[in-house]
Amino acid sequence: VQLQASGGGLVQAGDSLRLSCAASGRTFSNSVMGWFRQAPGKERKFVAAITWGGSYTYYAESVEGRFTISRDNTKNTLYLQMDALKPEDTANYYCAADRESRRTYIESQYRNRGLYDYWGQGTLVTVSS
């Protein structure tokens, strides 16, 4: 089972980036998936999550209105569209997936690292001012 994140890079404040997370080894179409990020010297924090059916999404307050999480279950791929990027968005971005199938949770659980069993290797996003 592998999650491969890609799409990071160096951009200027106000620019956009789209991250992708390709899953292999099993299908994640029935799994909750999410994005977390970790800035240098800081703990890994929740960014966004999407339910297995894609009907509900959850965001950290710091990215609400600027980032959009989505999924294409036919391609077994998760996305994070990041607009109006800020220098404080600079971090390694990690995709993650729940091993359970067709589970629903209360909102706080989607934001918890402990929900997720599979993690990608991270893709670096650097936003210059």
CSV table of N, CA, C and O in Angstrom, one decimal:
chain,number,residue,atom,x,y,z
A,1,VAL,N,0.8,-1.2,0.0
A,1,VAL,CA,0.0,0.0,0.0
A,1,VAL,C,0.9,1.2,0.0
A,1,VAL,O,1.8,1.4,0.8
A,2,GLN,N,0.6,2.1,-0.9
A,2,GLN,CA,1.5,3.3,-1.0
A,2,GLN,C,0.6,4.5,-1.4
A,2,GLN,O,-0.3,4.5,-2.2
A,3,LEU,N,1.0,5.7,-0.8
A,3,LEU,CA,0.4,7.0,-1.1
A,3,LEU,C,1.5,7.8,-1.6
A,3,LEU,O,2.5,8.0,-0.9
A,4,GLN,N,1.4,8.3,-2.8
A,4,GLN,CA,2.5,9.1,-3.4
A,4,GLN,C,2.0,10.5,-3.6
A,4,GLN,O,1.2,10.8,-4.5
A,5,ALA,N,2.5,11.5,-2.8
A,5,ALA,CA,2.1,12.9,-3.0
A,5,ALA,C,3.1,13.6,-3.9
A,5,ALA,O,4.3,13.3,-4.0
A,6,SER,N,2.5,14.5,-4.7
A,6,SER,CA,3.3,15.3,-5.6
A,6,SER,C,2.7,16.6,-5.9
A,6,SER,O,1.5,16.9,-5.4
A,7,GLY,N,3.4,17.5,-6.6
A,7,GLY,CA,2.8,18.8,-6.9
A,7,GLY,C,3.4,20.0,-6.1
A,7,GLY,O,3.0,21.1,-6.4
A,8,GLY,N,4.2,19.7,-5.1
A,8,GLY,CA,4.8,20.8,-4.4
A,8,GLY,C,5.8,21.6,-5.2
A,8,GLY,O,6.2,21.2,-6.3
A,9,GLY,N,6.2,22.7,-4.6
A,9,GLY,CA,7.2,23.5,-5.3
A,9,GLY,C,7.4,24.9,-4.7
A,9,GLY,O,6.9,25.1,-3.6
A,10,LEU,N,8.2,25.7,-5.3
A,10,LEU,CA,8.4,27.1,-4.8
A,10,LEU,C,7.6,28.1,-5.6
A,10,LEU,O,7.6,28.1,-6.8
A,11,VAL,N,6.7,28.8,-4.9
A,11,VAL,CA,5.8,29.8,-5.5
A,11,VAL,C,5.9,31.1,-4.7
A,11,VAL,O,6.5,31.2,-3.6
A,12,GLN,N,5.3,32.1,-5.2
A,12,GLN,CA,5.2,33.4,-4.6
A,12,GLN,C,3.9,33.6,-3.8
A,12,GLN,O,2.9,32.9,-4.2
A,13,ALA,N,3.9,34.4,-2.9
A,13,ALA,CA,2.6,34.7,-2.1
A,13,ALA,C,1.5,35.1,-3.1
A,13,ALA,O,1.8,35.9,-4.0
A,14,GLY,N,0.3,34.5,-3.0
A,14,GLY,CA,-0.8,34.8,-3.8
A,14,GLY,C,-0.9,33.8,-5.0
A,14,GLY,O,-2.0,33.8,-5.6
A,15,ASP,N,0.1,33.0,-5.2
A,15,ASP,CA,0.0,32.0,-6.3
A,15,ASP,C,-0.8,30.8,-5.8
A,15,ASP,O,-1.3,30.7,-4.7
A,16,SER,N,-1.0,29.9,-6.8
A,16,SER,CA,-1.8,28.7,-6.5
A,16,SER,C,-0.9,27.4,-6.8
A,16,SER,O,0.0,27.5,-7.6
A,17,LEU,N,-1.2,26.3,-6.2
A,17,LEU,CA,-0.6,25.0,-6.4
A,17,LEU,C,-1.7,24.0,-6.3
A,17,LEU,O,-2.6,24.2,-5.5
A,18,ARG,N,-1.5,22.9,-7.0
A,18,ARG,CA,-2.4,21.7,-6.8
A,18,ARG,C,-1.6,20.5,-6.5
A,18,ARG,O,-0.8,20.1,-7.3
A,19,LEU,N,-1.9,20.0,-5.3
A,19,LEU,CA,-1.2,18.8,-4.9
A,19,LEU,C,-2.0,17.6,-5.3
A,19,LEU,O,-3.3,17.6,-5.3
A,20,SER,N,-1.3,16.5,-5.6
A,20,SER,CA,-2.0,15.2,-5.9
A,20,SER,C,-1.5,14.1,-5.0
A,20,SER,O,-0.3,14.2,-4.5
A,21,CYS,N,-2.3,13.1,-4.7
A,21,CYS,CA,-1.9,12.0,-3.9
A,21,CYS,C,-2.4,10.7,-4.6
A,21,CYS,O,-3.6,10.5,-4.6
A,22,ALA,N,-1.5,10.0,-5.3
A,22,ALA,CA,-1.9,8.8,-6.0
A,22,ALA,C,-1.8,7.6,-5.1
A,22,ALA,O,-0.7,7.4,-4.5
A,23,ALA,N,-2.8,6.8,-5.0
A,23,ALA,CA,-2.8,5.6,-4.1
A,23,ALA,C,-2.6,4.4,-4.9
A,23,ALA,O,-3.1,4.3,-6.0
A,24,SER,N,-1.9,3.4,-4.4
A,24,SER,CA,-1.7,2.2,-5.1
A,24,SER,C,-1.6,1.0,-4.1
A,24,SER,O,-1.4,1.3,-2.9
A,25,GLY,N,-1.8,-0.2,-4.5
A,25,GLY,CA,-1.8,-1.3,-3.6
A,25,GLY,C,-3.1,-1.7,-3.1
A,25,GLY,O,-3.3,-2.9,-2.7
A,26,ARG,N,-4.1,-0.8,-3.1
A,26,ARG,CA,-5.4,-1.1,-2.7
A,26,ARG,C,-6.3,0.1,-3.1
A,26,ARG,O,-5.7,1.2,-3.3
A,27,THR,N,-7.6,-0.1,-3.2
A,27,THR,CA,-8.4,1.1,-3.5
A,27,THR,C,-8.8,1.8,-2.2
A,27,THR,O,-9.0,1.2,-1.2
A,28,PHE,N,-8.8,3.1,-2.3
A,28,PHE,CA,-9.2,4.0,-1.2
A,28,PHE,C,-10.5,4.7,-1.5
A,28,PHE,O,-10.8,5.6,-0.8
A,29,SER,N,-11.2,4.2,-2.4
A,29,SER,CA,-12.5,4.9,-2.8
A,29,SER,C,-13.5,4.8,-1.7
A,29,SER,O,-14.4,5.6,-1.6
A,30,ASN,N,-13.3,3.9,-0.7
A,30,ASN,CA,-14.2,3.8,0.4
A,30,ASN,C,-13.6,4.3,1.7
A,30,ASN,O,-14.2,4.0,2.8
A,31,SER,N,-12.5,5.0,1.6
A,31,SER,CA,-11.8,5.4,2.8
A,31,SER,C,-11.8,7.0,3.0
A,31,SER,O,-11.7,7.7,2.0
A,32,VAL,N,-11.9,7.4,4.2
A,32,VAL,CA,-11.6,8.8,4.5
A,32,VAL,C,-10.2,9.1,4.1
A,32,VAL,O,-9.3,8.3,4.4
A,33,MET,N,-10.0,10.3,3.5
A,33,MET,CA,-8.6,10.7,3.2
A,33,MET,C,-8.4,12.2,3.6
A,33,MET,O,-9.4,12.9,3.8
A,34,GLY,N,-7.2,12.5,3.9
A,34,GLY,CA,-6.9,13.9,4.3
A,34,GLY,C,-5.5,14.4,4.0
A,34,GLY,O,-4.7,13.6,3.5
A,35,TRP,N,-5.3,15.6,4.3
A,35,TRP,CA,-4.0,16.3,4.1
A,35,TRP,C,-3.6,16.9,5.4
A,35,TRP,O,-4.4,17.5,6.1
A,36,PHE,N,-2.3,16.7,5.7
A,36,PHE,CA,-1.7,17.3,6.9
A,36,PHE,C,-0.4,18.1,6.4
A,36,PHE,O,0.1,17.8,5.3
A,37,ARG,N,0.1,18.9,7.2
A,37,ARG,CA,1.3,19.6,6.9
A,37,ARG,C,2.2,19.8,8.1
A,37,ARG,O,1.7,19.9,9.2
A,38,GLN,N,3.5,19.9,7.8
A,38,GLN,CA,4.5,20.0,8.9
A,38,GLN,C,5.5,21.0,8.5
A,38,GLN,O,6.3,20.8,7.5
A,39,ALA,N,5.5,22.1,9.2
A,39,ALA,CA,6.6,23.2,9.0
A,39,ALA,C,7.8,22.8,9.7
A,39,ALA,O,7.8,22.0,10.7
A,40,PRO,N,9.0,23.3,9.3
A,40,PRO,CA,10.2,22.9,10.0
A,40,PRO,C,10.2,23.2,11.5
A,40,PRO,O,9.8,24.3,11.9
A,41,GLY,N,10.5,22.2,12.3
A,41,GLY,CA,10.6,22.4,13.7
A,41,GLY,C,9.2,22.4,14.4
A,41,GLY,O,9.1,22.7,15.6
A,42,LYS,N,8.2,22.1,13.7
A,42,LYS,CA,6.8,22.1,14.3
A,42,LYS,C,6.2,20.8,14.1
A,42,LYS,O,6.6,19.9,13.3
A,43,GLU,N,5.1,20.6,14.8
A,43,GLU,CA,4.4,19.3,14.7
A,43,GLU,C,3.5,19.3,13.5
A,43,GLU,O,3.2,20.3,12.9
A,44,ARG,N,3.1,18.0,13.1
A,44,ARG,CA,2.3,17.9,11.9
A,44,ARG,C,0.9,18.2,12.3
A,44,ARG,O,0.3,17.8,13.3
A,45,LYS,N,0.2,19.0,11.4
A,45,LYS,CA,-1.1,19.6,11.7
A,45,LYS,C,-2.1,19.3,10.6
A,45,LYS,O,-1.7,19.2,9.4
A,46,PHE,N,-3.3,19.2,11.0
A,46,PHE,CA,-4.4,18.9,10.1
A,46,PHE,C,-4.6,20.1,9.1
A,46,PHE,O,-4.5,21.2,9.5
A,47,VAL,N,-4.9,19.8,7.8
A,47,VAL,CA,-5.2,20.8,6.8
A,47,VAL,C,-6.6,20.6,6.3
A,47,VAL,O,-7.4,21.5,6.3
A,48,ALA,N,-6.9,19.4,5.8
A,48,ALA,CA,-8.2,19.1,5.2
A,48,ALA,C,-8.5,17.6,5.2
A,48,ALA,O,-7.6,16.8,5.2
A,49,ALA,N,-9.8,17.3,5.2
A,49,ALA,CA,-10.2,15.9,5.1
A,49,ALA,C,-11.5,15.8,4.2
A,49,ALA,O,-12.2,16.8,4.1
A,50,ILE,N,-11.7,14.6,3.6
A,50,ILE,CA,-12.8,14.4,2.8
A,50,ILE,C,-13.4,13.0,3.1
A,50,ILE,O,-12.6,12.1,3.3
A,51,THR,N,-14.7,12.9,3.2
A,51,THR,CA,-15.3,11.6,3.5
A,51,THR,C,-15.2,10.7,2.3
A,51,THR,O,-14.8,11.1,1.2
A,52,TRP,N,-15.4,9.4,2.6
A,52,TRP,CA,-15.2,8.4,1.5
A,52,TRP,C,-16.0,8.7,0.3
A,52,TRP,O,-15.6,8.4,-0.8
A,53,GLY,N,-17.2,9.2,0.5
A,53,GLY,CA,-18.1,9.4,-0.7
A,53,GLY,C,-17.9,10.8,-1.3
A,53,GLY,O,-18.4,11.1,-2.4
A,54,GLY,N,-17.1,11.6,-0.6
A,54,GLY,CA,-16.8,12.9,-1.1
A,54,GLY,C,-17.8,14.0,-0.8
A,54,GLY,O,-17.7,15.1,-1.3
A,55,SER,N,-18.8,13.6,0.0
A,55,SER,CA,-19.9,14.6,0.2
A,55,SER,C,-19.6,15.6,1.2
A,55,SER,O,-20.2,16.7,1.2
A,56,TYR,N,-18.7,15.3,2.1
A,56,TYR,CA,-18.4,16.3,3.2
A,56,TYR,C,-16.9,16.5,3.2
A,56,TYR,O,-16.1,15.6,3.0
A,57,THR,N,-16.5,17.8,3.5
A,57,THR,CA,-15.1,18.2,3.6
A,57,THR,C,-14.9,19.0,4.8
A,57,THR,O,-15.9,19.7,5.3
A,58,TYR,N,-13.7,19.0,5.4
A,58,TYR,CA,-13.4,19.7,6.6
A,58,TYR,C,-12.1,20.4,6.4
A,58,TYR,O,-11.2,19.8,5.8
A,59,TYR,N,-11.9,21.5,7.0
A,59,TYR,CA,-10.7,22.3,6.8
A,59,TYR,C,-10.2,22.9,8.1
A,59,TYR,O,-11.0,23.2,9.0
A,60,ALA,N,-8.9,23.1,8.2
A,60,ALA,CA,-8.4,23.9,9.2
A,60,ALA,C,-8.8,25.3,9.0
A,60,ALA,O,-8.9,25.8,7.9
A,61,GLU,N,-9.0,26.0,10.1
A,61,GLU,CA,-9.4,27.4,10.0
A,61,GLU,C,-8.4,28.3,9.2
A,61,GLU,O,-8.8,29.2,8.5
A,62,SER,N,-7.2,28.0,9.3
A,62,SER,CA,-6.1,28.8,8.6
A,62,SER,C,-6.2,28.6,7.1
A,62,SER,O,-5.6,29.5,6.4
A,63,VAL,N,-6.9,27.6,6.6
A,63,VAL,CA,-6.9,27.4,5.1
A,63,VAL,C,-8.3,27.5,4.5
A,63,VAL,O,-8.5,27.5,3.3
A,64,GLU,N,-9.3,27.6,5.4
A,64,GLU,CA,-10.7,27.7,5.0
A,64,GLU,C,-10.9,28.8,4.0
A,64,GLU,O,-10.5,29.9,4.2
A,65,GLY,N,-11.5,28.5,2.9
A,65,GLY,CA,-11.8,29.5,1.9
A,65,GLY,C,-10.7,29.7,0.8
A,65,GLY,O,-10.9,30.3,-0.2
A,66,ARG,N,-9.5,29.1,1.1
A,66,ARG,CA,-8.4,29.2,0.2
A,66,ARG,C,-8.0,27.8,-0.4
A,66,ARG,O,-7.5,27.8,-1.5
A,67,PHE,N,-8.2,26.8,0.4
A,67,PHE,CA,-7.8,25.4,-0.1
A,67,PHE,C,-9.1,24.6,-0.3
A,67,PHE,O,-10.1,24.8,0.3
A,68,THR,N,-9.0,23.7,-1.3
A,68,THR,CA,-10.1,22.8,-1.6
A,68,THR,C,-9.6,21.4,-1.8
A,68,THR,O,-8.7,21.1,-2.6
A,69,ILE,N,-10.2,20.5,-1.0
A,69,ILE,CA,-9.8,19.1,-1.1
A,69,ILE,C,-10.9,18.4,-2.0
A,69,ILE,O,-12.1,18.7,-1.9
A,70,SER,N,-10.4,17.5,-2.8
A,70,SER,CA,-11.3,16.7,-3.6
A,70,SER,C,-10.7,15.4,-3.9
A,70,SER,O,-9.5,15.1,-3.6
A,71,ARG,N,-11.5,14.5,-4.5
A,71,ARG,CA,-11.0,13.1,-4.8
A,71,ARG,C,-11.6,12.7,-6.1
A,71,ARG,O,-12.7,13.0,-6.4
A,72,ASP,N,-10.9,11.8,-6.8
A,72,ASP,CA,-11.4,11.1,-8.0
A,72,ASP,C,-11.2,9.7,-7.7
A,72,ASP,O,-10.1,9.1,-7.9
A,73,ASN,N,-12.3,9.0,-7.3
A,73,ASN,CA,-12.2,7.6,-6.9
A,73,ASN,C,-12.0,6.7,-8.1
A,73,ASN,O,-11.5,5.6,-8.0
A,74,THR,N,-12.3,7.2,-9.3
A,74,THR,CA,-12.0,6.4,-10.5
A,74,THR,C,-10.5,6.3,-10.8
A,74,THR,O,-10.0,5.3,-11.4
A,75,LYS,N,-9.7,7.3,-10.2
A,75,LYS,CA,-8.3,7.3,-10.4
A,75,LYS,C,-7.6,7.0,-9.1
A,75,LYS,O,-6.3,7.0,-9.1
A,76,ASN,N,-8.3,6.7,-8.1
A,76,ASN,CA,-7.7,6.4,-6.7
A,76,ASN,C,-6.8,7.6,-6.3
A,76,ASN,O,-5.7,7.3,-5.9
A,77,THR,N,-7.2,8.8,-6.6
A,77,THR,CA,-6.3,10.0,-6.4
A,77,THR,C,-7.0,11.0,-5.5
A,77,THR,O,-8.2,11.3,-5.7
A,78,LEU,N,-6.3,11.6,-4.6
A,78,LEU,CA,-6.7,12.7,-3.8
A,78,LEU,C,-6.0,14.0,-4.2
A,78,LEU,O,-4.9,14.0,-4.7
A,79,TYR,N,-6.7,15.2,-4.1
A,79,TYR,CA,-6.2,16.4,-4.5
A,79,TYR,C,-6.3,17.5,-3.4
A,79,TYR,O,-7.2,17.4,-2.6
A,80,LEU,N,-5.4,18.5,-3.5
A,80,LEU,CA,-5.6,19.7,-2.7
A,80,LEU,C,-5.2,20.9,-3.5
A,80,LEU,O,-4.1,21.1,-3.9
A,81,GLN,N,-6.3,21.6,-3.9
A,81,GLN,CA,-6.1,22.9,-4.6
A,81,GLN,C,-5.8,24.0,-3.6
A,81,GLN,O,-6.6,24.2,-2.7
A,82,MET,N,-4.7,24.6,-3.8
A,82,MET,CA,-4.3,25.7,-2.8
A,82,MET,C,-4.2,27.0,-3.6
A,82,MET,O,-3.4,27.2,-4.5
A,83,ASP,N,-5.0,27.9,-3.2
A,83,ASP,CA,-5.1,29.3,-3.8
A,83,ASP,C,-4.7,30.3,-2.8
A,83,ASP,O,-4.7,30.1,-1.6
A,84,ALA,N,-4.3,31.5,-3.3
A,84,ALA,CA,-4.0,32.6,-2.4
A,84,ALA,C,-3.0,32.2,-1.3
A,84,ALA,O,-3.1,32.5,-0.1
A,85,LEU,N,-1.9,31.5,-1.8
A,85,LEU,CA,-0.9,31.0,-0.8
A,85,LEU,C,-0.2,32.1,-0.1
A,85,LEU,O,0.0,33.2,-0.6
A,86,LYS,N,0.1,31.8,1.2
A,86,LYS,CA,0.8,32.7,2.1
A,86,LYS,C,2.1,32.1,2.5
A,86,LYS,O,2.3,30.9,2.5
A,87,PRO,N,3.1,32.9,2.9
A,87,PRO,CA,4.4,32.4,3.4
A,87,PRO,C,4.2,31.4,4.6
A,87,PRO,O,4.9,30.4,4.7
A,88,GLU,N,3.2,31.6,5.4
A,88,GLU,CA,2.9,30.7,6.5
A,88,GLU,C,2.4,29.3,6.1
A,88,GLU,O,2.2,28.4,6.9
A,89,ASP,N,2.1,29.1,4.8
A,89,ASP,CA,1.6,27.8,4.3
A,89,ASP,C,2.9,27.0,3.9
A,89,ASP,O,2.7,25.8,3.6
A,90,THR,N,4.0,27.5,4.0
A,90,THR,CA,5.3,26.8,3.8
A,90,THR,C,5.4,25.6,4.7
A,90,THR,O,5.3,25.7,5.9
A,91,ALA,N,5.5,24.4,4.1
A,91,ALA,CA,5.6,23.1,4.9
A,91,ALA,C,5.7,21.9,4.0
A,91,ALA,O,5.5,22.1,2.8
A,92,ASN,N,6.0,20.8,4.6
A,92,ASN,CA,5.8,19.5,3.9
A,92,ASN,C,4.4,19.1,4.0
A,92,ASN,O,3.9,19.1,5.1
A,93,TYR,N,3.8,18.7,2.9
A,93,TYR,CA,2.4,18.3,2.9
A,93,TYR,C,2.3,16.8,2.7
A,93,TYR,O,2.9,16.3,1.8
A,94,TYR,N,1.5,16.2,3.6
A,94,TYR,CA,1.4,14.8,3.6
A,94,TYR,C,-0.1,14.4,3.4
A,94,TYR,O,-1.0,14.9,4.0
A,95,CYS,N,-0.3,13.4,2.5
A,95,CYS,CA,-1.6,12.8,2.4
A,95,CYS,C,-1.7,11.6,3.2
A,95,CYS,O,-0.7,11.0,3.6
A,96,ALA,N,-3.0,11.3,3.6
A,96,ALA,CA,-3.2,10.2,4.5
A,96,ALA,C,-4.5,9.5,4.2
A,96,ALA,O,-5.4,10.2,3.7
A,97,ALA,N,-4.7,8.3,4.7
A,97,ALA,CA,-5.9,7.5,4.4
A,97,ALA,C,-6.2,6.6,5.6
A,97,ALA,O,-5.3,6.1,6.3
A,98,ASP,N,-7.5,6.5,5.8
A,98,ASP,CA,-8.0,5.6,6.9
A,98,ASP,C,-8.1,4.2,6.3
A,98,ASP,O,-8.5,4.0,5.2
A,99,ARG,N,-7.8,3.2,7.1
A,99,ARG,CA,-7.8,1.8,6.6
A,99,ARG,C,-9.2,1.3,6.5
A,99,ARG,O,-9.5,0.3,5.9
A,100,GLU,N,-10.2,1.9,7.3
A,100,GLU,CA,-11.5,1.4,7.4
A,100,GLU,C,-12.3,1.7,6.1
A,100,GLU,O,-11.9,2.6,5.3
A,101,SER,N,-13.3,1.0,5.9
A,101,SER,CA,-14.2,1.1,4.7
A,101,SER,C,-15.5,1.6,5.0
A,101,SER,O,-16.2,1.1,5.9
A,102,ARG,N,-15.9,2.7,4.4
A,102,ARG,CA,-17.3,3.3,4.5
A,102,ARG,C,-17.6,3.7,5.9
A,102,ARG,O,-18.7,3.5,6.3
A,103,ARG,N,-16.6,4.2,6.6
A,103,ARG,CA,-16.9,4.6,8.0
A,103,ARG,C,-17.2,6.1,8.0
A,103,ARG,O,-16.6,6.9,7.2
A,104,THR,N,-18.0,6.5,8.9
A,104,THR,CA,-18.3,7.9,9.2
A,104,THR,C,-17.9,8.2,10.6
A,104,THR,O,-18.0,7.4,11.5
A,105,TYR,N,-17.5,9.5,10.8
A,105,TYR,CA,-17.0,9.8,12.2
A,105,TYR,C,-17.6,11.2,12.5
A,105,TYR,O,-18.1,11.9,11.7
A,106,ILE,N,-17.4,11.6,13.8
A,106,ILE,CA,-17.7,12.9,14.2
A,106,ILE,C,-16.6,13.9,13.7
A,106,ILE,O,-15.5,13.4,13.4
A,107,GLU,N,-16.9,15.1,13.5
A,107,GLU,CA,-16.0,16.0,12.9
A,107,GLU,C,-14.6,16.1,13.5
A,107,GLU,O,-13.6,16.1,12.8
A,108,SER,N,-14.5,16.0,14.8
A,108,SER,CA,-13.2,16.1,15.5
A,108,SER,C,-12.3,14.9,15.1
A,108,SER,O,-11.0,15.1,15.1
A,109,GLN,N,-12.9,13.8,14.8
A,109,GLN,CA,-12.1,12.6,14.4
A,109,GLN,C,-11.4,12.8,13.1
A,109,GLN,O,-10.2,12.4,12.9
A,110,TYR,N,-12.0,13.5,12.2
A,110,TYR,CA,-11.4,13.7,10.8
A,110,TYR,C,-10.2,14.6,11.0
A,110,TYR,O,-9.3,14.5,10.2
A,111,ARG,N,-10.1,15.4,12.0
A,111,ARG,CA,-9.0,16.3,12.2
A,111,ARG,C,-7.8,15.7,13.0
A,111,ARG,O,-6.8,16.3,13.2
A,112,ASN,N,-8.0,14.5,13.4
A,112,ASN,CA,-7.1,13.8,14.3
A,112,ASN,C,-6.1,12.9,13.5
A,112,ASN,O,-6.6,12.0,12.8
A,113,ARG,N,-4.8,13.1,13.7
A,113,ARG,CA,-3.8,12.3,13.0
A,113,ARG,C,-4.1,10.8,13.3
A,113,ARG,O,-3.8,9.9,12.4
A,114,GLY,N,-4.6,10.5,14.5
A,114,GLY,CA,-4.7,9.1,14.9
A,114,GLY,C,-5.7,8.3,14.0
A,114,GLY,O,-5.7,7.1,14.0
A,115,LEU,N,-6.6,9.0,13.3
A,115,LEU,CA,-7.6,8.3,12.5
A,115,LEU,C,-6.9,7.6,11.3
A,115,LEU,O,-7.4,6.6,10.8
A,116,TYR,N,-5.8,8.2,10.8
A,116,TYR,CA,-5.2,7.8,9.6
A,116,TYR,C,-4.2,6.7,9.7
A,116,TYR,O,-3.3,6.8,10.6
A,117,ASP,N,-4.2,5.7,8.9
A,117,ASP,CA,-3.3,4.5,9.0
A,117,ASP,C,-2.2,4.6,8.0
A,117,ASP,O,-1.2,4.0,8.2
A,118,TYR,N,-2.5,5.2,6.8
A,118,TYR,CA,-1.5,5.2,5.7
A,118,TYR,C,-1.1,6.6,5.4
A,118,TYR,O,-2.0,7.5,5.4
A,119,TRP,N,0.2,6.8,5.2
A,119,TRP,CA,0.7,8.1,5.0
A,119,TRP,C,1.6,8.2,3.8
A,119,TRP,O,2.4,7.2,3.5
A,120,GLY,N,1.5,9.3,3.0
A,120,GLY,CA,2.4,9.5,1.9
A,120,GLY,C,3.8,10.0,2.4
A,120,GLY,O,3.9,10.3,3.6
A,121,GLN,N,4.7,10.2,1.5
A,121,GLN,CA,6.1,10.6,1.9
A,121,GLN,C,6.2,12.1,2.1
A,121,GLN,O,7.2,12.6,2.6
A,122,GLY,N,5.2,12.9,1.6
A,122,GLY,CA,5.3,14.4,1.8
A,122,GLY,C,5.8,15.0,0.5
A,122,GLY,O,6.7,14.5,-0.2
A,123,THR,N,5.3,16.2,0.3
A,123,THR,CA,5.7,17.0,-0.9
A,123,THR,C,5.9,18.5,-0.3
A,123,THR,O,5.0,19.0,0.4
A,124,LEU,N,7.0,19.1,-0.6
A,124,LEU,CA,7.4,20.4,0.0
A,124,LEU,C,6.8,21.5,-0.8
A,124,LEU,O,6.9,21.6,-2.0
A,125,VAL,N,6.1,22.4,0.0
A,125,VAL,CA,5.6,23.6,-0.6
A,125,VAL,C,6.3,24.8,0.1
A,125,VAL,O,6.3,24.9,1.3
A,126,THR,N,6.9,25.6,-0.7
A,126,THR,CA,7.6,26.8,-0.2
A,126,THR,C,7.0,28.1,-0.8
A,126,THR,O,6.9,28.2,-2.1
A,127,VAL,N,6.5,29.0,0.0
A,127,VAL,CA,5.8,30.2,-0.4
A,127,VAL,C,6.7,31.4,0.0
A,127,VAL,O,6.9,31.6,1.2
A,128,SER,N,7.2,32.1,-1.0
A,128,SER,CA,8.0,33.3,-0.7
A,128,SER,C,7.2,34.5,-0.7
A,128,SER,O,6.2,34.6,-1.4
A,129,SER,N,7.6,35.5,0.1
A,129,SER,CA,6.9,36.7,0.3
A,129,SER,C,7.3,37.8,-0.8
A,129,SER,O,8.2,37.6,-1.5
